[in-house]
Short mmCIF file of C-alpha atoms in Angstrom, two decimals:
data_model
loop_
_atom_site.label_atom_id
_atom_site.label_comp_id
_atom_site.label_asym_id
_atom_site.label_seq_id
_atom_site.Cartn_x
_atom_site.Cartn_y
_atom_site.Cartn_z
CA MET M 1 -2.38 -104.46 -115.67
CA GLY M 2 -1.76 -101.12 -114.03
CA GLY M 3 0.06 -98.25 -115.62
CA ALA M 4 3.22 -98.73 -113.56
CA ASP M 5 6.41 -98.61 -115.56
CA GLU M 6 9.12 -96.90 -113.55
CA GLY M 7 12.43 -97.69 -115.24
CA ALA M 8 15.64 -98.76 -113.51
CA ASP M 9 18.85 -96.75 -113.38
CA GLU M 10 22.08 -98.36 -114.49
CA GLY M 11 23.62 -100.08 -111.49
CA SER M 12 20.30 -100.24 -109.64
CA VAL M 13 19.21 -103.46 -107.99
CA LEU M 14 16.02 -102.92 -109.98
CA VAL M 15 16.47 -104.11 -113.57
CA GLY M 16 13.06 -103.40 -115.08
CA GLY M 17 9.83 -101.47 -114.65
CA TRP M 18 6.96 -102.04 -112.22
CA THR M 19 3.88 -103.98 -113.22
CA ALA M 20 0.63 -104.00 -111.24
CA LEU M 21 -0.94 -107.45 -111.07
CA ALA M 22 -4.46 -107.63 -112.43
CA GLY M 23 -7.31 -107.82 -109.96
CA GLU M 24 -8.54 -106.20 -106.78
CA ARG M 25 -6.95 -103.14 -105.21
CA PHE M 26 -6.74 -103.81 -101.48
CA ALA M 27 -7.74 -101.63 -98.56
CA LEU M 28 -4.79 -102.85 -96.51
CA GLY M 29 -2.83 -105.51 -98.37
CA GLU M 30 0.03 -106.75 -96.21
CA GLY M 31 2.20 -109.66 -95.12
CA SER M 32 3.50 -111.00 -98.45
CA ARG M 33 5.36 -114.31 -98.00
CA LEU M 34 7.02 -116.69 -100.46
CA VAL M 35 5.92 -120.26 -99.73
CA ALA M 36 6.17 -123.60 -101.47
CA GLY M 37 2.91 -124.56 -103.17
CA PRO M 38 1.61 -127.70 -104.87
CA ASP M 39 2.88 -126.44 -108.23
CA GLY M 40 5.97 -124.57 -107.10
CA ASP M 41 6.59 -121.38 -105.17
CA ARG M 42 3.76 -118.91 -104.67
CA VAL M 43 3.31 -115.66 -102.78
CA VAL M 44 0.56 -115.31 -100.21
CA MET M 45 -0.64 -112.08 -98.61
CA VAL M 46 -3.39 -110.80 -96.34
CA ASP M 47 -5.98 -108.06 -96.61
CA ILE M 48 -6.11 -107.14 -92.95
CA PRO M 49 -9.59 -105.59 -92.50
CA THR M 50 -11.41 -108.29 -94.47
CA GLY M 51 -9.61 -111.15 -92.71
CA ARG M 52 -8.54 -112.77 -95.96
CA LEU M 53 -5.46 -114.83 -96.79
CA LEU M 54 -4.86 -114.85 -100.54
CA VAL M 55 -2.51 -116.13 -103.22
CA THR M 56 -1.31 -113.12 -105.22
CA GLU M 57 -1.20 -114.75 -108.69
CA PRO M 58 -3.44 -116.17 -109.87
CA ARG M 59 -5.59 -114.40 -107.29
CA GLN M 60 -7.25 -116.90 -104.96
CA VAL M 61 -8.74 -116.64 -101.46
CA LEU M 62 -7.39 -119.40 -99.20
CA VAL M 63 -8.96 -118.41 -95.86
CA GLU M 64 -11.48 -115.79 -94.79
CA LEU M 65 -11.88 -114.95 -91.09
CA ASP M 66 -14.45 -112.84 -89.26
CA VAL M 67 -11.66 -110.89 -87.51
CA PRO M 68 -8.76 -108.84 -88.94
CA LEU M 69 -5.90 -111.01 -90.21
CA GLY M 70 -2.47 -109.45 -89.67
CA ALA M 71 -0.08 -112.04 -91.10
CA VAL M 72 0.58 -115.77 -91.38
CA ALA M 73 3.47 -118.21 -91.42
CA PRO M 74 3.22 -121.64 -93.06
CA LEU M 75 3.01 -124.48 -90.56
CA ALA M 76 5.59 -127.25 -90.54
CA GLY M 77 4.33 -130.18 -92.58
CA GLY M 78 2.36 -127.95 -94.92
CA ALA M 79 -0.98 -128.42 -93.18
CA GLY M 80 -2.23 -124.92 -92.54
CA TRP M 81 -0.96 -121.63 -91.14
CA LEU M 82 -0.07 -119.97 -87.88
CA ALA M 83 -1.74 -116.58 -87.87
CA ALA M 84 -1.65 -113.26 -86.07
CA ALA M 85 -5.37 -112.54 -86.12
CA GLY M 86 -7.97 -110.70 -84.09
CA THR M 87 -6.59 -110.28 -80.59
CA GLY M 88 -4.23 -113.24 -80.66
CA ILE M 89 -2.64 -116.23 -82.32
CA ALA M 90 -4.53 -118.97 -84.16
CA VAL M 91 -3.88 -122.10 -86.19
CA LEU M 92 -5.69 -121.97 -89.52
CA HIS M 93 -6.21 -125.58 -90.53
CA ALA M 94 -6.21 -126.74 -94.14
CA ASP M 95 -9.92 -127.61 -93.86
CA GLY M 96 -10.80 -124.06 -92.82
CA ALA M 97 -11.11 -124.70 -89.10
CA VAL M 98 -9.67 -122.06 -86.74
CA GLU M 99 -7.99 -123.13 -83.50
CA TRP M 100 -7.04 -120.34 -81.09
CA VAL M 101 -3.69 -120.71 -79.34
CA ASP M 102 -4.01 -117.59 -77.17
CA ARG M 103 -5.68 -114.18 -77.22
CA PRO M 104 -3.27 -112.06 -75.18
CA GLU M 105 -4.82 -108.73 -76.21
CA ASP M 106 -8.28 -109.56 -74.85
CA GLY M 107 -9.10 -107.21 -72.01
CA ASN M 108 -6.55 -104.56 -72.95
CA ARG M 109 -7.37 -100.98 -71.87
CA VAL M 110 -7.96 -100.05 -75.53
CA SER M 111 -9.33 -101.99 -78.49
CA MET M 112 -6.44 -103.97 -80.00
CA ARG M 113 -5.66 -106.16 -82.99
CA MET M 114 -2.70 -108.21 -84.12
CA ASN M 115 -0.57 -106.79 -86.91
CA ASP M 116 2.47 -108.12 -88.76
CA GLY M 117 4.15 -111.43 -87.88
CA VAL M 118 6.63 -114.00 -89.17
CA ALA M 119 8.31 -117.26 -88.23
CA ASP M 120 12.04 -117.30 -87.47
CA PRO M 121 14.42 -120.01 -88.77
CA ALA M 122 13.97 -121.99 -85.52
CA GLY M 123 10.20 -122.24 -86.02
CA ARG M 124 9.12 -119.66 -83.46
CA PHE M 125 6.39 -117.21 -84.47
CA TRP M 126 6.80 -113.51 -83.69
CA ALA M 127 3.89 -111.06 -84.04
CA GLY M 128 3.09 -107.51 -83.01
CA SER M 129 -0.10 -105.91 -81.77
CA MET M 130 -1.48 -102.39 -82.10
CA ALA M 131 -4.49 -100.31 -81.10
CA THR M 132 -7.30 -100.31 -83.64
CA ALA M 133 -7.92 -96.53 -83.34
CA GLN M 134 -4.62 -94.76 -83.92
CA SER M 135 -6.18 -91.31 -83.43
CA ALA M 136 -6.80 -92.00 -79.77
CA ASP M 137 -4.19 -90.73 -77.31
CA ALA M 138 -4.36 -94.08 -75.52
CA ALA M 139 -3.09 -95.86 -78.65
CA ALA M 140 0.48 -94.64 -78.16
CA GLY M 141 2.57 -97.39 -76.60
CA ALA M 142 -0.35 -99.82 -76.34
CA GLY M 143 1.21 -102.44 -78.62
CA SER M 144 3.50 -105.36 -77.89
CA LEU M 145 5.67 -107.95 -79.60
CA TYR M 146 4.84 -111.58 -78.87
CA ARG M 147 6.79 -114.80 -79.41
CA VAL M 148 5.10 -118.17 -79.81
CA ASP M 149 7.41 -121.05 -78.90
CA PRO M 150 7.11 -124.55 -80.38
CA ASP M 151 5.49 -125.81 -77.16
CA GLY M 152 2.61 -123.40 -77.77
CA SER M 153 3.52 -120.94 -75.01
CA VAL M 154 3.04 -117.27 -75.86
CA HIS M 155 5.42 -114.68 -74.44
CA ARG M 156 5.21 -110.89 -74.45
CA VAL M 157 8.83 -109.97 -75.23
CA LEU M 158 8.44 -106.21 -75.84
CA ASP M 159 5.83 -103.67 -74.85
CA GLY M 160 5.36 -99.93 -75.15
CA LEU M 161 5.15 -100.14 -78.95
CA THR M 162 2.62 -98.26 -81.07
CA ILE M 163 2.67 -99.84 -84.54
CA PRO M 164 5.27 -102.63 -84.69
CA ASN M 165 5.94 -104.00 -88.17
CA GLY M 166 7.99 -106.93 -89.29
CA PRO M 167 9.83 -108.49 -87.71
CA ALA M 168 12.34 -109.86 -90.20
CA PHE M 169 15.18 -112.28 -89.47
CA SER M 170 18.62 -113.00 -90.84
CA ALA M 171 19.03 -116.40 -92.51
CA ASP M 172 20.80 -117.85 -89.45
CA GLY M 173 18.17 -116.50 -87.07
CA THR M 174 20.64 -114.50 -84.96
CA LEU M 175 19.37 -111.03 -85.92
CA MET M 176 15.87 -109.62 -85.71
CA TYR M 177 14.79 -106.36 -87.35
CA LEU M 178 11.70 -104.59 -86.03
CA ALA M 179 10.09 -101.48 -87.52
CA GLU M 180 8.46 -99.01 -85.14
CA SER M 181 6.36 -97.34 -87.79
CA THR M 182 5.05 -94.30 -85.90
CA ALA M 183 8.56 -93.50 -84.63
CA GLY M 184 10.04 -93.78 -88.14
CA VAL M 185 12.78 -96.11 -86.99
CA ILE M 186 13.98 -99.65 -87.68
CA ARG M 187 15.65 -101.36 -84.74
CA ARG M 188 17.76 -104.50 -84.58
CA ALA M 189 18.48 -107.01 -81.83
CA ARG M 190 20.50 -110.17 -81.36
CA VAL M 191 18.49 -113.37 -80.92
CA ASP M 192 19.64 -116.58 -79.25
CA PRO M 193 18.55 -119.22 -81.81
CA ALA M 194 18.48 -121.91 -79.12
CA THR M 195 16.14 -120.10 -76.72
CA GLY M 196 14.59 -117.20 -78.62
CA GLU M 197 15.84 -114.76 -76.00
CA LEU M 198 16.08 -111.25 -77.38
CA GLY M 199 19.06 -108.99 -76.77
CA PRO M 200 18.89 -105.19 -76.42
CA LEU M 201 17.33 -103.24 -79.27
CA GLU M 202 19.60 -100.83 -81.12
CA GLU M 203 18.75 -98.28 -83.78
CA PHE M 204 19.47 -99.68 -87.25
CA ALA M 205 18.01 -96.95 -89.48
CA ARG M 206 15.93 -93.80 -89.17
CA VAL M 207 13.40 -93.28 -91.96
CA GLU M 208 12.39 -89.90 -93.38
CA GLY M 209 9.48 -89.12 -95.67
CA GLY M 210 7.28 -92.04 -94.67
CA SER M 211 6.97 -94.86 -92.16
CA PRO M 212 8.89 -98.16 -92.26
CA ASP M 213 6.48 -101.03 -92.76
CA GLY M 214 6.95 -104.67 -93.83
CA MET M 215 10.51 -105.94 -94.29
CA ALA M 216 12.57 -108.81 -95.69
CA VAL M 217 16.25 -109.83 -95.68
CA ASP M 218 17.71 -110.78 -99.06
CA ALA M 219 20.29 -113.41 -100.00
CA GLU M 220 23.11 -110.89 -99.55
CA GLY M 221 22.05 -110.05 -95.99
CA CYS M 222 20.58 -106.67 -96.94
CA LEU M 223 17.32 -105.44 -95.46
CA TRP M 224 14.42 -104.26 -97.64
CA SER M 225 11.68 -102.07 -96.15
CA ALA M 226 8.41 -100.84 -97.62
CA VAL M 227 7.99 -97.15 -96.74
CA HIS M 228 4.31 -96.49 -96.11
CA GLY M 229 3.35 -92.99 -97.20
CA GLY M 230 6.70 -92.60 -98.93
CA GLY M 231 5.86 -94.40 -102.16
CA ARG M 232 9.11 -96.35 -102.15
CA VAL M 233 11.07 -99.40 -101.00
CA ASP M 234 14.41 -98.86 -99.24
CA ARG M 235 17.33 -101.32 -99.28
CA TYR M 236 19.92 -101.23 -96.50
CA ALA M 237 23.34 -102.81 -96.11
CA ALA M 238 23.94 -104.95 -93.04
CA ASP M 239 25.60 -101.98 -91.31
CA GLY M 240 22.49 -99.80 -91.75
CA ALA M 241 23.74 -97.76 -94.70
CA LEU M 242 20.97 -96.90 -97.17
CA LEU M 243 21.96 -98.50 -100.46
CA GLU M 244 19.04 -97.49 -102.63
CA SER M 245 15.47 -96.17 -102.60
CA LEU M 246 13.17 -97.59 -105.28
CA PRO M 247 10.22 -95.30 -106.20
CA LEU M 248 6.83 -96.95 -106.60
CA PRO M 249 3.60 -95.94 -108.35
CA ALA M 250 1.69 -96.58 -105.10
CA ALA M 251 1.80 -94.15 -102.17
CA GLN M 252 1.45 -96.69 -99.37
CA PRO M 253 3.60 -99.81 -99.88
CA THR M 254 3.18 -102.21 -96.98
CA SER M 255 5.31 -105.35 -97.46
CA VAL M 256 8.07 -106.75 -99.65
CA CYS M 257 8.77 -110.26 -100.88
CA LEU M 258 11.67 -111.53 -103.01
CA SER M 259 11.63 -114.69 -105.10
CA ALA M 260 14.16 -117.38 -104.20
CA GLU M 261 15.06 -118.58 -107.72
CA PRO M 262 16.23 -116.63 -110.78
CA PRO M 263 15.03 -114.67 -112.59
CA TYR M 264 14.51 -112.76 -109.36
CA THR M 265 11.38 -110.72 -108.72
CA LEU M 266 10.45 -108.19 -106.06
CA LEU M 267 6.77 -108.16 -105.07
CA VAL M 268 5.31 -105.27 -103.07
CA THR M 269 1.84 -105.07 -101.54
CA SER M 270 0.17 -101.71 -100.95
CA ALA M 271 -2.83 -100.10 -99.28
CA ALA M 272 -5.53 -97.74 -100.52
CA GLN M 273 -7.04 -97.22 -97.06
CA GLY M 274 -6.76 -93.64 -95.82
CA LEU M 275 -6.11 -92.05 -99.20
CA ARG M 276 -8.57 -89.33 -100.20
CA GLN M 277 -8.07 -89.89 -103.91
CA PRO M 278 -6.38 -93.26 -104.53
CA GLY M 279 -4.51 -93.61 -107.80
CA GLY M 280 -4.92 -96.56 -110.12
CA ASP M 281 -2.10 -98.53 -108.48
CA ASP M 282 -2.83 -97.68 -104.84
CA GLY M 283 -3.80 -100.94 -103.17
CA ALA M 284 -2.27 -102.94 -106.02
CA VAL M 285 0.26 -105.76 -105.85
CA LEU M 286 3.33 -104.56 -107.74
CA VAL M 287 6.14 -106.65 -109.20
CA ALA M 288 9.48 -105.84 -110.84
CA PRO M 289 12.62 -107.76 -111.85
CA VAL M 290 15.64 -107.33 -109.55
CA ARG M 291 19.25 -108.52 -109.39
CA VAL M 292 19.08 -110.32 -106.03
CA GLY M 293 16.76 -112.92 -104.53
CA GLY M 294 15.49 -113.78 -101.09
CA ARG M 295 14.36 -116.81 -99.10
CA ARG M 296 11.16 -118.75 -98.76
CA ALA M 297 9.27 -117.98 -95.59
CA ASP M 298 10.44 -119.89 -92.56
CA VAL M 299 7.89 -122.39 -91.29
CA ALA M 300 6.36 -122.18 -87.85
CA ALA M 301 6.32 -125.17 -85.53
CA ARG M 302 2.83 -126.47 -84.80
CA PRO M 303 2.11 -125.12 -81.28
CA GLY M 304 2.37 -127.90 -78.76
CA GLY M 305 2.82 -130.54 -81.40
#
């Protein structure tokens, strides 16, 4: 276990201290998702640069790709995953086979990779892309947000993004939250659940002292956001008011995941990549008891099937 033991204030949504799960500290742990497993719920995550999909506890590698793996959603029927990986979207079959749906970032003017992604309640898969070299001037605005419909068609729904993270959806699928990490802003848009059409983006929250990263909506309709570089997780009310900031013993939290059944637990992934002198819990998976739960990850429709 790590040395994390930040206590909770009275009235906080956090009701106990942080614990670092035993095992590897990740370069860029991301994309934590609560999914139903053979023996009950489990949390999966990715380590982006090594292309691995893992179970967080007990630690187990499920898939290892030869390209960066940004995020996954469980496929309907439980037979594999829909993944934002490399330069596109792929089905990761239960037997380890990889079937590419589309590679829309092939041939871009700069080197690109897929980043965060998630299924919405209607079974569509939404995933962002970003330039691989963020120091290059050309990286600004090179990214996009894609939507994969159940028929397997892939649509670029937003462009001009730099590092899109999330998205996260309300339980009824009518609201989408999208973090624009380099801009330090979380935006929100209406979604037509029947068609997936996206309404205009509006500013939901502006983040200081770090960059908004992975997000999740809890059972009360509040939005949680990992703040990369800020060493904290923020929780927002549905109107965008900041309810609470939860300090972490890791400088670069990357994603958040809430259990669906009591006693409720918050799990946070983190990254050690880019830190000159990582601490003992940088790159760790951190867990703490909380007062509110979340939802299991929505499942993605099998493209074309």
